[in-house]
CSV table of C-alpha atoms in Angstrom, one decimal:
chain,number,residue,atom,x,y,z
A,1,UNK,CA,100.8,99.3,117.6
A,2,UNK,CA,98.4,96.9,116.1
A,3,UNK,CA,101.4,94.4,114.5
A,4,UNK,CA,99.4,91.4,113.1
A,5,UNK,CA,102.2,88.3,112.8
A,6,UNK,CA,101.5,85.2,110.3
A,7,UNK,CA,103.6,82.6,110.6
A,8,UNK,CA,105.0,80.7,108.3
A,9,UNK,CA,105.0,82.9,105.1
A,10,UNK,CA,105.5,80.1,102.8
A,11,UNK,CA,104.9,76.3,102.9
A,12,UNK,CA,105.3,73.0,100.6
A,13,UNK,CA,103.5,69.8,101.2
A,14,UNK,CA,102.3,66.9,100.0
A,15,UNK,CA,98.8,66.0,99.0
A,16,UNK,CA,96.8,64.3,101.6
A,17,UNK,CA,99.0,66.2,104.4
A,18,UNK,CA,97.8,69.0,107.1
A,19,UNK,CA,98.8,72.6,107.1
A,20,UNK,CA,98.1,74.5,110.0
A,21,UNK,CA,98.3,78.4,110.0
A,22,UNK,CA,99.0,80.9,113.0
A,23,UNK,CA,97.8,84.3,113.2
A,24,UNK,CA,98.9,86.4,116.0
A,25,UNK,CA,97.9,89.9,117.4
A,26,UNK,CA,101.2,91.0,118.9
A,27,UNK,CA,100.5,94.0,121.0
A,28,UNK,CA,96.7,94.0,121.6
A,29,UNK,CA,94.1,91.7,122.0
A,30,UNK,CA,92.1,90.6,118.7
A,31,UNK,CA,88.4,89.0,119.7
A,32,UNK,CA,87.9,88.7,116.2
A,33,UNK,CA,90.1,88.2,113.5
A,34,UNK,CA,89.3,87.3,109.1
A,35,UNK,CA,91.0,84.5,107.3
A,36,UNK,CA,90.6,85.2,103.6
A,37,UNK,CA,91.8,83.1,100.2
A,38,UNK,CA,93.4,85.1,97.7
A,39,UNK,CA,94.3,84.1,94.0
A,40,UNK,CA,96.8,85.8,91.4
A,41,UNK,CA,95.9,89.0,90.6
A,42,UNK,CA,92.1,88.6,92.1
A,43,UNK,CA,91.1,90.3,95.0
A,44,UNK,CA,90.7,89.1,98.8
A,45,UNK,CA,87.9,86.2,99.7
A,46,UNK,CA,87.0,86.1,103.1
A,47,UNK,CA,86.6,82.7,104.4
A,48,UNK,CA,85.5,82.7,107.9
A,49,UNK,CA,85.4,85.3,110.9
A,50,UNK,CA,87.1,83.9,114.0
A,51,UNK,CA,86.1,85.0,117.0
A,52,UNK,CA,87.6,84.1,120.5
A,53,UNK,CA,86.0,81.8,122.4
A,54,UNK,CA,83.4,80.7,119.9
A,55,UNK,CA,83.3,78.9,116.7
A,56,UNK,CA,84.1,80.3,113.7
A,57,UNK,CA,81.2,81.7,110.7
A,58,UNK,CA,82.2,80.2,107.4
A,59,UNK,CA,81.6,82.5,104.6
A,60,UNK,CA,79.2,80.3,101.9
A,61,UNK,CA,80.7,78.0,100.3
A,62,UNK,CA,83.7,77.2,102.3
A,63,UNK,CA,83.8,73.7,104.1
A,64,UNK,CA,84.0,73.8,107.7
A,65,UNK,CA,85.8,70.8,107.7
A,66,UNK,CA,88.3,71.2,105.2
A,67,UNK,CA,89.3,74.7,106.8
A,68,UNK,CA,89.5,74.3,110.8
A,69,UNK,CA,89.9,77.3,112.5
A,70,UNK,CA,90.3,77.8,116.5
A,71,UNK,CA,90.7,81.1,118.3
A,72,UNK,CA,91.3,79.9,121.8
A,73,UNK,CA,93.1,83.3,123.2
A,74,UNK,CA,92.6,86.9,122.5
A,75,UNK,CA,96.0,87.2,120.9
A,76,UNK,CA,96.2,83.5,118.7
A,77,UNK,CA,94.0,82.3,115.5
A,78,UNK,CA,94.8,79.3,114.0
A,79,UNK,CA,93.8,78.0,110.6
A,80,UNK,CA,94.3,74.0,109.6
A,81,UNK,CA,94.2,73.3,105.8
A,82,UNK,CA,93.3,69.7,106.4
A,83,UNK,CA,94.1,66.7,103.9
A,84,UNK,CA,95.6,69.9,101.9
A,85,UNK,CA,94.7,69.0,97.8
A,86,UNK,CA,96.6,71.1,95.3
A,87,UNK,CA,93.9,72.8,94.4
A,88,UNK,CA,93.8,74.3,97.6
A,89,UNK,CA,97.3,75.9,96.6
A,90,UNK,CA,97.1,80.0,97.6
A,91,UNK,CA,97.4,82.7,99.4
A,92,UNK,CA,96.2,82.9,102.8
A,93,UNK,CA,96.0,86.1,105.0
A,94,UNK,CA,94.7,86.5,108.1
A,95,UNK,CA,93.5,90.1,109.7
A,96,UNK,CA,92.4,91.3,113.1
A,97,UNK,CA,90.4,94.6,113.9
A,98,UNK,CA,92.5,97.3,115.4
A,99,UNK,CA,92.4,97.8,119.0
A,100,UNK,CA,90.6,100.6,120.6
A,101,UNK,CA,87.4,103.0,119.8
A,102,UNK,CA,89.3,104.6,117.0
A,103,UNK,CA,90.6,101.9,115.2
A,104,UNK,CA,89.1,99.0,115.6
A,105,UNK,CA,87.0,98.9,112.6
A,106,UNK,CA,90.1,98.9,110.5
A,107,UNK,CA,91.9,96.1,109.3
A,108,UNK,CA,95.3,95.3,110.0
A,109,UNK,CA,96.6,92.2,108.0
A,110,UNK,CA,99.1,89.6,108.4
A,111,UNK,CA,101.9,88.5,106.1
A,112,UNK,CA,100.3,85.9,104.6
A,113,UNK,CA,101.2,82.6,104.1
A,114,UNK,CA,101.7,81.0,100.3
A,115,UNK,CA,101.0,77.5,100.7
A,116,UNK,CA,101.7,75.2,97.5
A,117,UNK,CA,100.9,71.6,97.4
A,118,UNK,CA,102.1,69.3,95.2
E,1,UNK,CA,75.8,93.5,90.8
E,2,UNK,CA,78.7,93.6,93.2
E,3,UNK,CA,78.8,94.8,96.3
E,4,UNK,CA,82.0,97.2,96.0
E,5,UNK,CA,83.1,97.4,92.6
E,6,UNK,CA,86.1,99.1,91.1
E,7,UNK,CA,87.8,99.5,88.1
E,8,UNK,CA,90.6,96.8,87.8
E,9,UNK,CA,92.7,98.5,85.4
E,10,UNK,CA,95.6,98.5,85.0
E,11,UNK,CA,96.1,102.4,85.5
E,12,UNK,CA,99.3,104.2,84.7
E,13,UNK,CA,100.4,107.7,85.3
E,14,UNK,CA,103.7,109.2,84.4
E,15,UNK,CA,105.7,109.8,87.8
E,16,UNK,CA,104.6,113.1,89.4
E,17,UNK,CA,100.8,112.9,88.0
E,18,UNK,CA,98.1,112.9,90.2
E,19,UNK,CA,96.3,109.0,90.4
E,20,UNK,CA,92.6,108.7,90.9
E,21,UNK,CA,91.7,105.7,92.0
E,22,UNK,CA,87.4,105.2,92.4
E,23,UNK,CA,85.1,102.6,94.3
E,24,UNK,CA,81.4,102.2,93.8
E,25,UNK,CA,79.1,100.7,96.7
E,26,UNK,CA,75.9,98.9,96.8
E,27,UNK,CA,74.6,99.0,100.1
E,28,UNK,CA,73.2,102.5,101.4
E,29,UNK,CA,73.6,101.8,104.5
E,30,UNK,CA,77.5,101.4,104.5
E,31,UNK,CA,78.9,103.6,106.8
E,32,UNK,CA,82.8,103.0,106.9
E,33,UNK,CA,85.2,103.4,104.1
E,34,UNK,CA,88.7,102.6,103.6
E,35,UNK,CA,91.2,102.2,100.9
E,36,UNK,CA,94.4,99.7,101.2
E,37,UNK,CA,97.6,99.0,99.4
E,38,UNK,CA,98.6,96.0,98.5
E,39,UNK,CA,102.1,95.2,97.0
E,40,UNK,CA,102.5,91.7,94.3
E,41,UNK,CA,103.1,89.2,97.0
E,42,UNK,CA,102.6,91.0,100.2
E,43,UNK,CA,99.4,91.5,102.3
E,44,UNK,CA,97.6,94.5,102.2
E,45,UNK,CA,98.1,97.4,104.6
E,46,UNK,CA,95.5,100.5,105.4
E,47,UNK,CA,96.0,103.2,103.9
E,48,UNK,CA,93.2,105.5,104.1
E,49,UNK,CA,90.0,105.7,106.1
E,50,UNK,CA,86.8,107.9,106.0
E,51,UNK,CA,83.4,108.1,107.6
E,52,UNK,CA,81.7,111.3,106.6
E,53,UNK,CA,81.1,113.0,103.3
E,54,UNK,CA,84.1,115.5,101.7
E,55,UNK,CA,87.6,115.0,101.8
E,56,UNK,CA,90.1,113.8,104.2
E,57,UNK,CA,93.4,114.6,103.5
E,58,UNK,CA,97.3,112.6,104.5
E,59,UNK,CA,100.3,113.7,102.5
E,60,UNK,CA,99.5,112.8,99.4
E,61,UNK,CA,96.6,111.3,99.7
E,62,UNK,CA,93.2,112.3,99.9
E,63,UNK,CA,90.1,110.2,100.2
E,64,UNK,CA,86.9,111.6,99.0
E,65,UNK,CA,83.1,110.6,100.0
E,66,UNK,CA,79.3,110.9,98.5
E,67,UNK,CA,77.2,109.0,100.1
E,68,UNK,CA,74.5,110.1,98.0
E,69,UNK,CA,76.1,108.9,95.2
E,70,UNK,CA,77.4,105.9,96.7
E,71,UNK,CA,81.1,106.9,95.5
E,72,UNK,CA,84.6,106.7,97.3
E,73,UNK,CA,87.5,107.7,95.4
E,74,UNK,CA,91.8,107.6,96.4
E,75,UNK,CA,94.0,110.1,94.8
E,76,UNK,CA,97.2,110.2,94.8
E,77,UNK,CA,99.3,113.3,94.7
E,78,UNK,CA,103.0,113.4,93.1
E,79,UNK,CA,102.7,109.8,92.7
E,80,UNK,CA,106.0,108.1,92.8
E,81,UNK,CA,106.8,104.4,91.1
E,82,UNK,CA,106.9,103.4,94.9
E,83,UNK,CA,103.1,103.6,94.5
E,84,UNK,CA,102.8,101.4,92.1
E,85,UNK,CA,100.0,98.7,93.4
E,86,UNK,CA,96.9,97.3,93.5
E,87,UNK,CA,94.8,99.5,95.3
E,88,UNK,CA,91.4,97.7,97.1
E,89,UNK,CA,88.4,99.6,98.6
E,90,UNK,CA,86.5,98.5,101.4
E,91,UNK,CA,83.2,99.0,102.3
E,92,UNK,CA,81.6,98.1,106.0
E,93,UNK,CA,78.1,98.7,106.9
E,94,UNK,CA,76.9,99.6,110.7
E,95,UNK,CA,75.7,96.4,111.9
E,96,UNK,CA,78.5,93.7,109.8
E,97,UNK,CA,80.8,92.5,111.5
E,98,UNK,CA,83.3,92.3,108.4
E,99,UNK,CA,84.1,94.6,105.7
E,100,UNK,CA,83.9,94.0,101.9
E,101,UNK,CA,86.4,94.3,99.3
E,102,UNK,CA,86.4,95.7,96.1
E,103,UNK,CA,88.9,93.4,93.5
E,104,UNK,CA,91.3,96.1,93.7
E,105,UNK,CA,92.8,98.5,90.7
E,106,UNK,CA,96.0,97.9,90.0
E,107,UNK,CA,98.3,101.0,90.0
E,108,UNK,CA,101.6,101.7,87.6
E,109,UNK,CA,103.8,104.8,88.0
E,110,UNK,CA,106.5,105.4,85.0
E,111,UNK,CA,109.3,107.0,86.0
């Protein structure tokens, strides 16, 4: 149990174009799940905590409006690079607290997604 | 000072040496603790968690806690060049909602 899915793994776009980025919990129910940044060889930035029903808290420094992020079911999180620039080329992973007493204060992560933007 | 800081390396052992991989916290009050590997390119998967002070053992890993001296450490038994990784600790406190990462040692087993 607790399979996180992170679709797509890789995209290309243009500059001035919209990415948008799913995140799904596949066999339980996720009320909150982390989208984090990640760089070369640096370690893991959290950008916002999504949780369902409710808007998103931004981590400081990160525009809301630049990064939109909607968590309209328990088991879907979406995150929208909007008017993607390339330097907001990177690594983006999403994660979801486990399901149940026992686990859910563990993390279990998506694939990530590498998004380059030329 | 950072909040959960760790050595970034990188570390090498030779194959069948025993890794020790160590995380340092800030917050006193942190009460969960868990270590994650994380392959070049992939996402990170757990690993190891632990909650109370001593040792928690699975295979070949064991996780080891002080809270008094605000010290988690990862080693790695036998380790294999399939271990080779970067290794991030994470620290949550009772009442936050999110947990926070170390930048992760990076881990190289020789054959």
């Amino acid at each position: 149990g607790a399979v996180v899915s992170q679709h797509p793994s890789r995209v290309i776009c243009k500059s001035g174009t919209s990415v948008k980025i799913e995140c799904r919990s596949l066999d339980f129910q996720a009320t909150t799940m982390f989208w984090y940044r990640q760089f070369p060889k640096k370690s893991l930035m959290l950008m916002a905590t999504s949780n369902e029903g409710s808007k998103a808290t931004y981590e400081q420094g990160v525009e809301k409006d630049k990064f939109l992020i909607n968590h309209a079911s328990l088991t879907l999180s979406t995150l929208t690079v909007t008017s993607a620039h390339p330097e907001d080329s990177s690594f983006y992973i999403c994660s979801a607290r486990g399901p149940g007493q026992a686990t859910n204060e563990k993390l279990f992560f998506g694939s990530g997604t590498q998004l380059s933007v030329l | 000072q950072k909040e959960v800081e760790q050595n970034s390396g990188p570390l090498s052992v030779p194959e069948g040496a025993i890794a020790s991989l160590n995380c340092t916290y800030s917050d006193r009050g942190s009460q969960s603790f868990f270590w994650y590997r994380q392959y070049s390119g992939k996402s990170p998967e757990l690993i190891m968690s632990i909650y109370s002070n001593g040792d928690k053992e699975d295979g070949r890993f064991t996780a080891q806690l002080n809270k008094a001296s605000q010290y988690v450490s990862l080693l790695i038994r036998d380790s294999q060049p399939s271990d080779s990784a970067t290794y991030l600790c994470a620290v949550k406190g009772p009442n936050a909602g999110k947990s926070t990462f170390g930048d992760g040692t990076t881990l190289t087993v020789k054959p």
